[in-house]
Amino acid sequence: MGVLSRRRRSFPLLSLILLLTIPLIAGASGNEDIKDYKVCYGAAGLNGRPLLVLRQFQKAGTIFYLTADVNSLKTAIVSHAQLIPRQMTWAQLQQLYKETPYMKALHLAADNARALQDAGITHGSSAEKGITLTIDLCPSHHPLDRSIFTSLIAGFKQCERPVPVALSITGRFMERHQNDINWLNNLVKSGDIAITWVNHTYNHHFAPRAPIQSNFILAPGTDLRQEVIRTEVAMLERGLLPSVFFRFPGLVSDQKVTNELLSYGLIPVGSDAWLAKGQIARAGSIVLIHGNGNEPVGVKEFTALLEKEKRAIQRRQWLMYGLSESVGEEFKQ
């Protein structure tokens, strides 16, 4: 996983089941409201797969759980009728799942928590012949840059369908861009793309003149818990499935906020190829571009990258990898 150490390190996650009731978002999308949304931890199994319960909520009078497969790192919503989790302390869960890709990824992210920028996982599987594409959807008055997705679909139509992509989405983007979200969901339904939804906070605070040490998520008064949970509720109310991944706005964090993020069972994801900053995409890179219309140079660089790798794509020698697949494969050893 790049230059990061795989040395295990204990990190201050929750030692007991944690219940955090968060106010709901007004005017989400007309779907059934999510109620009593709580962070909770437990262990369960479903169809022979070991699951870790991350959240609990009610919808239409039924209790549901947000679960994570500790091997594939993929999440799912499961009803209480299908699943009765065993409540466990975090220490017990760490021991139970210590050899799984999920827990190993969390430990690696904890090892890289001290970095002011790019904390967490920054590179995918070393065995990849291609990249993992992450597209940030920060708050914006501009519409979604749909050309990114049409270019992906066209470029990979003969060799990879659906095309996997990770979208780091903010609550403020969801508020303004329901039509764009509907458009993306239609691409998923048609089998053209597969989306991993990454939590990118609700507000994505940014002050142009503030120093990095007190900007983005490190701005005074920022409530990380609200930023995380409120975004998850907004996703669910729009029919989007939260993943186990989180991206810090501006890739900025510190030890304290990273430890808190880990306490919610989320894996921070950085990037080793932010194209607008001139960073080069290599095999296994987690590539970062913005799809909110605010960073056209990154989109231009990505379009050029697709053209450069056109022949390799056609020969299936340069592919797109899903974020769960890329991170999970690196730790299946």
Tab-separated table of C-alpha atoms in Angstrom:
chain	number	residue	atom	x	y	z
A	1	MET	CA	0.000	0.000	0.000
A	2	GLY	CA	2.505	2.573	-1.226
A	3	VAL	CA	5.088	3.680	1.287
A	4	LEU	CA	2.834	3.234	4.290
A	5	SER	CA	3.756	0.821	7.016
A	6	ARG	CA	1.607	-2.201	7.731
A	7	ARG	CA	2.611	-2.169	11.387
A	8	ARG	CA	-0.481	-2.604	13.500
A	9	ARG	CA	-1.335	0.157	15.894
A	10	SER	CA	-4.088	0.438	18.447
A	11	PHE	CA	-6.339	3.390	17.832
A	12	PRO	CA	-8.935	4.927	20.103
A	13	LEU	CA	-12.156	3.608	18.614
A	14	LEU	CA	-15.235	2.950	20.666
A	15	SER	CA	-14.953	0.433	23.442
A	16	LEU	CA	-18.708	0.065	23.890
A	17	ILE	CA	-21.743	0.195	21.649
A	18	LEU	CA	-22.181	3.864	20.791
A	19	LEU	CA	-25.596	5.407	20.204
A	20	LEU	CA	-25.701	8.825	18.599
A	21	THR	CA	-29.112	10.211	17.672
A	22	ILE	CA	-28.742	12.848	14.946
A	23	PRO	CA	-31.382	15.373	13.790
A	24	LEU	CA	-32.872	14.535	10.411
A	25	ILE	CA	-32.457	16.666	7.322
A	26	ALA	CA	-35.437	18.713	6.250
A	27	GLY	CA	-36.727	18.433	2.719
A	28	ALA	CA	-34.628	15.502	1.584
A	29	SER	CA	-36.366	14.042	-1.444
A	30	GLY	CA	-39.870	12.971	-0.606
A	31	ASN	CA	-38.742	9.457	0.275
A	32	GLU	CA	-39.653	7.877	3.587
A	33	ASP	CA	-37.806	9.625	6.417
A	34	ILE	CA	-34.931	7.924	8.174
A	35	LYS	CA	-35.596	7.972	11.918
A	36	ASP	CA	-33.540	7.274	15.053
A	37	TYR	CA	-30.312	7.020	13.077
A	38	LYS	CA	-27.622	5.645	15.377
A	39	VAL	CA	-24.028	4.550	15.256
A	40	CYS	CA	-23.812	1.085	16.733
A	41	TYR	CA	-21.394	-1.805	16.604
A	42	GLY	CA	-22.066	-5.507	16.507
A	43	ALA	CA	-21.112	-8.735	14.766
A	44	ALA	CA	-23.375	-10.816	12.586
A	45	GLY	CA	-23.411	-13.314	9.764
A	46	LEU	CA	-25.601	-13.502	6.676
A	47	ASN	CA	-25.478	-16.236	4.030
A	48	GLY	CA	-22.102	-17.366	5.349
A	49	ARG	CA	-20.566	-13.882	5.161
A	50	PRO	CA	-19.144	-12.232	8.306
A	51	LEU	CA	-20.643	-8.779	8.766
A	52	LEU	CA	-19.943	-5.862	11.018
A	53	VAL	CA	-22.929	-3.700	11.952
A	54	LEU	CA	-22.128	0.014	11.717
A	55	ARG	CA	-25.462	1.834	11.980
A	56	GLN	CA	-29.063	1.287	13.004
A	57	PHE	CA	-32.135	3.250	11.920
A	58	GLN	CA	-35.867	3.028	11.356
A	59	LYS	CA	-37.788	3.504	8.148
A	60	ALA	CA	-41.529	3.006	7.766
A	61	GLY	CA	-41.614	1.462	11.239
A	62	THR	CA	-38.986	-1.192	10.436
A	63	ILE	CA	-35.521	-1.428	11.995
A	64	PHE	CA	-32.629	-1.623	9.538
A	65	TYR	CA	-28.863	-1.992	9.882
A	66	LEU	CA	-26.077	-0.604	7.740
A	67	THR	CA	-23.597	-3.469	7.581
A	68	ALA	CA	-20.124	-3.952	6.152
A	69	ASP	CA	-18.707	-7.193	4.811
A	70	VAL	CA	-15.322	-7.327	6.549
A	71	ASN	CA	-13.738	-9.173	3.625
A	72	SER	CA	-15.120	-7.338	0.576
A	73	LEU	CA	-15.526	-3.964	2.370
A	74	LYS	CA	-18.926	-3.588	0.706
A	75	THR	CA	-21.907	-2.280	2.624
A	76	ALA	CA	-25.547	-3.350	2.606
A	77	ILE	CA	-28.813	-2.395	4.285
A	78	VAL	CA	-30.308	-5.368	6.107
A	79	SER	CA	-33.585	-5.479	8.027
A	80	HIS	CA	-33.888	-6.638	11.626
A	81	ALA	CA	-35.967	-9.572	10.374
A	82	GLN	CA	-32.898	-10.816	8.473
A	83	LEU	CA	-30.250	-10.005	11.023
A	84	ILE	CA	-29.933	-10.046	14.799
A	85	PRO	CA	-26.436	-8.750	15.593
A	86	ARG	CA	-24.404	-9.635	18.655
A	87	GLN	CA	-23.536	-6.474	20.525
A	88	MET	CA	-19.804	-6.432	21.229
A	89	THR	CA	-17.208	-4.005	22.486
A	90	TRP	CA	-14.854	-2.552	19.914
A	91	ALA	CA	-11.957	-4.424	21.515
A	92	GLN	CA	-13.833	-7.687	20.970
A	93	LEU	CA	-14.582	-6.759	17.350
A	94	GLN	CA	-10.950	-5.883	16.725
A	95	GLN	CA	-9.930	-9.292	17.990
A	96	LEU	CA	-12.678	-11.127	16.120
A	97	TYR	CA	-11.943	-9.475	12.770
A	98	LYS	CA	-8.248	-8.677	13.171
A	99	GLU	CA	-7.164	-10.636	10.076
A	100	THR	CA	-9.798	-9.187	7.755
A	101	PRO	CA	-9.150	-6.568	5.044
A	102	TYR	CA	-11.530	-4.140	6.759
A	103	MET	CA	-9.709	-4.133	10.075
A	104	LYS	CA	-6.272	-4.105	8.436
A	105	ALA	CA	-7.271	-1.082	6.368
A	106	LEU	CA	-8.446	0.739	9.490
A	107	HIS	CA	-5.140	0.023	11.219
A	108	LEU	CA	-3.169	1.267	8.228
A	109	ALA	CA	-5.250	4.456	8.172
A	110	ALA	CA	-4.492	4.916	11.877
A	111	ASP	CA	-0.784	4.566	11.159
A	112	ASN	CA	-1.047	7.418	8.666
A	113	ALA	CA	-3.198	9.659	10.843
A	114	ARG	CA	-0.537	12.222	11.688
A	115	ALA	CA	-0.250	13.677	8.205
A	116	LEU	CA	-1.827	17.130	7.827
A	117	GLN	CA	-2.794	16.208	4.281
A	118	ASP	CA	-3.588	12.871	2.662
A	119	ALA	CA	-4.146	10.845	5.820
A	120	GLY	CA	-5.459	7.328	5.364
A	121	ILE	CA	-5.331	5.067	2.309
A	122	THR	CA	-3.691	6.734	-0.695
A	123	HIS	CA	-2.925	3.843	-3.065
A	124	GLY	CA	-4.793	0.764	-4.206
A	125	SER	CA	-3.692	-2.783	-4.853
A	126	SER	CA	-0.154	-3.193	-6.131
A	127	ALA	CA	-1.415	-5.879	-8.522
A	128	GLU	CA	-3.687	-3.516	-10.456
A	129	LYS	CA	-3.256	-2.745	-14.141
A	130	GLY	CA	-5.052	0.566	-14.028
A	131	ILE	CA	-6.431	2.994	-11.458
A	132	THR	CA	-9.194	3.643	-8.972
A	133	LEU	CA	-11.064	6.813	-9.950
A	134	THR	CA	-12.485	9.008	-7.206
A	135	ILE	CA	-14.557	12.069	-8.122
A	136	ASP	CA	-15.240	14.711	-5.486
A	137	LEU	CA	-18.612	16.439	-5.460
A	138	CYS	CA	-17.991	19.412	-3.204
A	139	PRO	CA	-20.645	22.154	-2.802
A	140	SER	CA	-21.024	23.987	-6.111
A	141	HIS	CA	-23.386	26.221	-8.062
A	142	HIS	CA	-22.217	24.498	-11.246
A	143	PRO	CA	-23.971	21.401	-12.560
A	144	LEU	CA	-22.368	17.979	-12.483
A	145	ASP	CA	-19.724	17.580	-15.174
A	146	ARG	CA	-21.481	14.755	-16.987
A	147	SER	CA	-18.774	14.530	-19.642
A	148	ILE	CA	-16.603	12.596	-17.170
A	149	PHE	CA	-19.119	9.791	-17.033
A	150	THR	CA	-20.001	9.737	-20.721
A	151	SER	CA	-16.274	9.582	-21.526
A	152	LEU	CA	-15.814	6.692	-19.106
A	153	ILE	CA	-18.739	4.757	-20.532
A	154	ALA	CA	-17.599	5.315	-24.110
A	155	GLY	CA	-13.969	4.523	-23.363
A	156	PHE	CA	-14.658	1.233	-21.569
A	157	LYS	CA	-17.807	0.042	-23.375
A	158	GLN	CA	-16.020	-2.882	-25.033
A	159	CYS	CA	-14.069	-4.129	-22.046
A	160	GLU	CA	-15.578	-3.070	-18.718
A	161	ARG	CA	-19.256	-2.651	-17.894
A	162	PRO	CA	-20.317	-1.339	-15.500
A	163	VAL	CA	-17.378	1.018	-15.040
A	164	PRO	CA	-16.593	1.366	-11.307
A	165	VAL	CA	-16.163	4.838	-9.857
A	166	ALA	CA	-16.140	6.310	-6.345
A	167	LEU	CA	-18.037	9.568	-5.766
A	168	SER	CA	-17.137	11.602	-2.684
A	169	ILE	CA	-20.333	13.518	-2.055
A	170	THR	CA	-21.276	16.352	0.282
A	171	GLY	CA	-24.654	17.152	1.763
A	172	ARG	CA	-24.672	20.600	0.201
A	173	PHE	CA	-24.146	19.089	-3.251
A	174	MET	CA	-27.096	16.773	-2.669
A	175	GLU	CA	-29.276	19.714	-1.667
A	176	ARG	CA	-28.684	21.521	-4.965
A	177	HIS	CA	-28.268	18.700	-7.450
A	178	GLN	CA	-31.112	16.208	-7.177
A	179	ASN	CA	-31.450	16.080	-10.971
A	180	ASP	CA	-27.777	15.165	-11.282
A	181	ILE	CA	-28.159	12.451	-8.650
A	182	ASN	CA	-31.158	11.078	-10.525
A	183	TRP	CA	-29.089	11.052	-13.712
A	184	LEU	CA	-26.284	9.142	-11.987
A	185	ASN	CA	-28.736	6.639	-10.519
A	186	ASN	CA	-30.129	6.019	-13.986
A	187	LEU	CA	-26.610	5.215	-15.221
A	188	VAL	CA	-26.322	2.697	-12.394
A	189	LYS	CA	-29.708	1.143	-13.208
A	190	SER	CA	-28.762	0.835	-16.877
A	191	GLY	CA	-25.577	-1.029	-15.924
A	192	ASP	CA	-23.229	1.602	-17.339
A	193	ILE	CA	-21.463	2.527	-14.087
A	194	ALA	CA	-21.151	1.181	-10.544
A	195	ILE	CA	-20.836	3.814	-7.818
A	196	THR	CA	-19.192	3.630	-4.412
A	197	TRP	CA	-20.618	6.555	-2.431
A	198	VAL	CA	-17.949	8.126	-0.209
A	199	ASN	CA	-18.825	10.466	2.656
A	200	HIS	CA	-17.245	13.902	2.055
A	201	THR	CA	-18.940	15.747	4.976
A	202	TYR	CA	-22.154	17.720	4.823
A	203	ASN	CA	-20.917	21.315	4.656
A	204	HIS	CA	-17.326	20.996	3.365
A	205	HIS	CA	-16.280	24.187	5.111
A	206	PHE	CA	-13.598	26.172	3.277
A	207	ALA	CA	-12.234	29.663	3.962
A	208	PRO	CA	-9.962	30.874	1.117
A	209	ARG	CA	-7.767	32.992	3.394
A	210	ALA	CA	-7.572	30.699	6.411
A	211	PRO	CA	-4.356	28.723	7.034
A	212	ILE	CA	-4.606	25.017	6.340
A	213	GLN	CA	-4.180	24.190	10.043
A	214	SER	CA	-7.549	25.851	10.772
A	215	ASN	CA	-9.367	25.229	7.514
A	216	PHE	CA	-11.718	22.611	6.057
A	217	ILE	CA	-12.572	20.047	8.750
A	218	LEU	CA	-10.070	21.710	11.110
A	219	ALA	CA	-12.023	24.979	11.144
A	220	PRO	CA	-12.946	26.046	14.692
A	221	GLY	CA	-16.387	24.894	15.730
A	222	THR	CA	-16.644	22.050	13.207
A	223	ASP	CA	-18.658	19.090	14.525
A	224	LEU	CA	-17.241	16.056	12.738
A	225	ARG	CA	-19.899	13.749	14.151
A	226	GLN	CA	-22.659	15.847	12.624
A	227	GLU	CA	-20.770	16.211	9.346
A	228	VAL	CA	-20.432	12.438	9.038
A	229	ILE	CA	-23.812	11.236	10.241
A	230	ARG	CA	-25.900	13.949	8.638
A	231	THR	CA	-24.371	13.101	5.253
A	232	GLU	CA	-25.157	9.407	5.691
A	233	VAL	CA	-28.785	10.194	6.475
A	234	ALA	CA	-28.976	12.459	3.415
A	235	MET	CA	-27.581	9.644	1.271
A	236	LEU	CA	-30.080	7.103	2.547
A	237	GLU	CA	-33.014	9.452	2.092
A	238	ARG	CA	-32.012	9.763	-1.559
A	239	GLY	CA	-31.582	6.057	-2.087
A	240	LEU	CA	-27.770	6.150	-1.996
A	241	LEU	CA	-25.813	3.501	-0.094
A	242	PRO	CA	-23.108	4.860	2.231
A	243	SER	CA	-19.812	2.995	1.980
A	244	VAL	CA	-17.140	2.415	4.639
A	245	PHE	CA	-15.028	5.162	3.059
A	246	PHE	CA	-14.611	8.843	3.904
A	247	ARG	CA	-12.665	11.627	2.241
A	248	PHE	CA	-11.531	14.660	4.220
A	249	PRO	CA	-12.320	17.961	2.444
A	250	GLY	CA	-9.125	19.279	0.886
A	251	LEU	CA	-7.528	16.014	2.090
A	252	VAL	CA	-6.849	17.975	5.303
A	253	SER	CA	-6.978	16.399	8.771
A	254	ASP	CA	-4.963	15.856	11.915
A	255	GLN	CA	-4.441	13.075	14.433
A	256	LYS	CA	-7.458	14.039	16.548
A	257	VAL	CA	-10.060	14.209	13.785
A	258	THR	CA	-8.702	11.072	12.093
A	259	ASN	CA	-8.996	9.151	15.345
A	260	GLU	CA	-12.555	10.400	15.741
A	261	LEU	CA	-13.387	9.397	12.183
A	262	LEU	CA	-12.021	5.906	12.803
A	263	SER	CA	-14.308	5.693	15.818
A	264	TYR	CA	-17.261	5.704	13.415
A	265	GLY	CA	-15.857	2.700	11.556
A	266	LEU	CA	-14.928	4.725	8.475
A	267	ILE	CA	-11.745	4.391	6.416
A	268	PRO	CA	-10.239	7.728	5.295
A	269	VAL	CA	-9.194	7.755	1.646
A	270	GLY	CA	-6.652	10.192	0.224
A	271	SER	CA	-5.028	10.201	-3.210
A	272	ASP	CA	-1.587	9.795	-4.711
A	273	ALA	CA	-2.714	11.295	-8.040
A	274	TRP	CA	-4.645	14.564	-7.698
A	275	LEU	CA	-4.504	15.342	-11.404
A	276	ALA	CA	-5.191	19.087	-11.172
A	277	LYS	CA	-2.067	19.411	-9.013
A	278	GLY	CA	0.107	17.726	-11.604
A	279	GLN	CA	0.415	14.396	-9.807
A	280	ILE	CA	0.928	11.413	-12.108
A	281	ALA	CA	-1.418	8.421	-12.167
A	282	ARG	CA	0.393	5.107	-11.948
A	283	ALA	CA	-0.724	1.495	-11.655
A	284	GLY	CA	-2.832	1.190	-8.517
A	285	SER	CA	-3.186	4.954	-8.022
A	286	ILE	CA	-6.237	6.385	-6.292
A	287	VAL	CA	-6.900	9.224	-8.734
A	288	LEU	CA	-8.689	12.404	-7.625
A	289	ILE	CA	-10.612	14.777	-9.867
A	290	HIS	CA	-13.548	17.092	-9.183
A	291	GLY	CA	-16.830	16.606	-11.002
A	292	ASN	CA	-18.616	19.669	-9.627
A	293	GLY	CA	-17.474	22.128	-12.303
A	294	ASN	CA	-14.968	23.860	-10.014
A	295	GLU	CA	-11.770	22.226	-11.280
A	296	PRO	CA	-11.888	21.852	-15.095
A	297	VAL	CA	-8.133	21.323	-15.355
A	298	GLY	CA	-8.449	18.009	-13.518
A	299	VAL	CA	-11.195	16.840	-15.880
A	300	LYS	CA	-9.055	17.858	-18.856
A	301	GLU	CA	-6.095	15.896	-17.493
A	302	PHE	CA	-8.276	12.844	-16.930
A	303	THR	CA	-9.678	13.005	-20.462
A	304	ALA	CA	-6.105	13.168	-21.754
A	305	LEU	CA	-5.198	10.167	-19.579
A	306	LEU	CA	-8.044	8.131	-21.089
A	307	GLU	CA	-6.849	9.012	-24.582
A	308	LYS	CA	-3.258	8.116	-23.706
A	309	GLU	CA	-4.304	4.695	-22.384
A	310	LYS	CA	-6.851	4.031	-25.156
A	311	ARG	CA	-5.022	1.088	-26.720
A	312	ALA	CA	-4.212	-0.446	-23.330
A	313	ILE	CA	-7.880	-0.139	-22.377
A	314	GLN	CA	-8.945	-1.927	-25.541
A	315	ARG	CA	-6.514	-4.753	-24.734
A	316	ARG	CA	-7.808	-4.851	-21.145
A	317	GLN	CA	-4.364	-3.916	-19.886
A	318	TRP	CA	-5.535	-0.709	-18.209
A	319	LEU	CA	-8.812	-0.877	-16.302
A	320	MET	CA	-10.874	0.896	-13.662
A	321	TYR	CA	-11.054	-0.657	-10.203
A	322	GLY	CA	-13.733	-0.190	-7.565
A	323	LEU	CA	-12.573	1.371	-4.306
A	324	SER	CA	-13.734	-1.554	-2.154
A	325	GLU	CA	-12.114	-4.012	-4.541
A	326	SER	CA	-8.858	-2.079	-4.733
A	327	VAL	CA	-8.407	-1.595	-0.989
A	328	GLY	CA	-9.775	-5.017	-0.079
A	329	GLU	CA	-7.510	-6.923	-2.464
A	330	GLU	CA	-4.406	-5.280	-1.022
A	331	PHE	CA	-5.158	-6.761	2.399
A	332	LYS	CA	-6.313	-10.252	1.389
A	333	GLN	CA	-2.986	-11.750	2.385
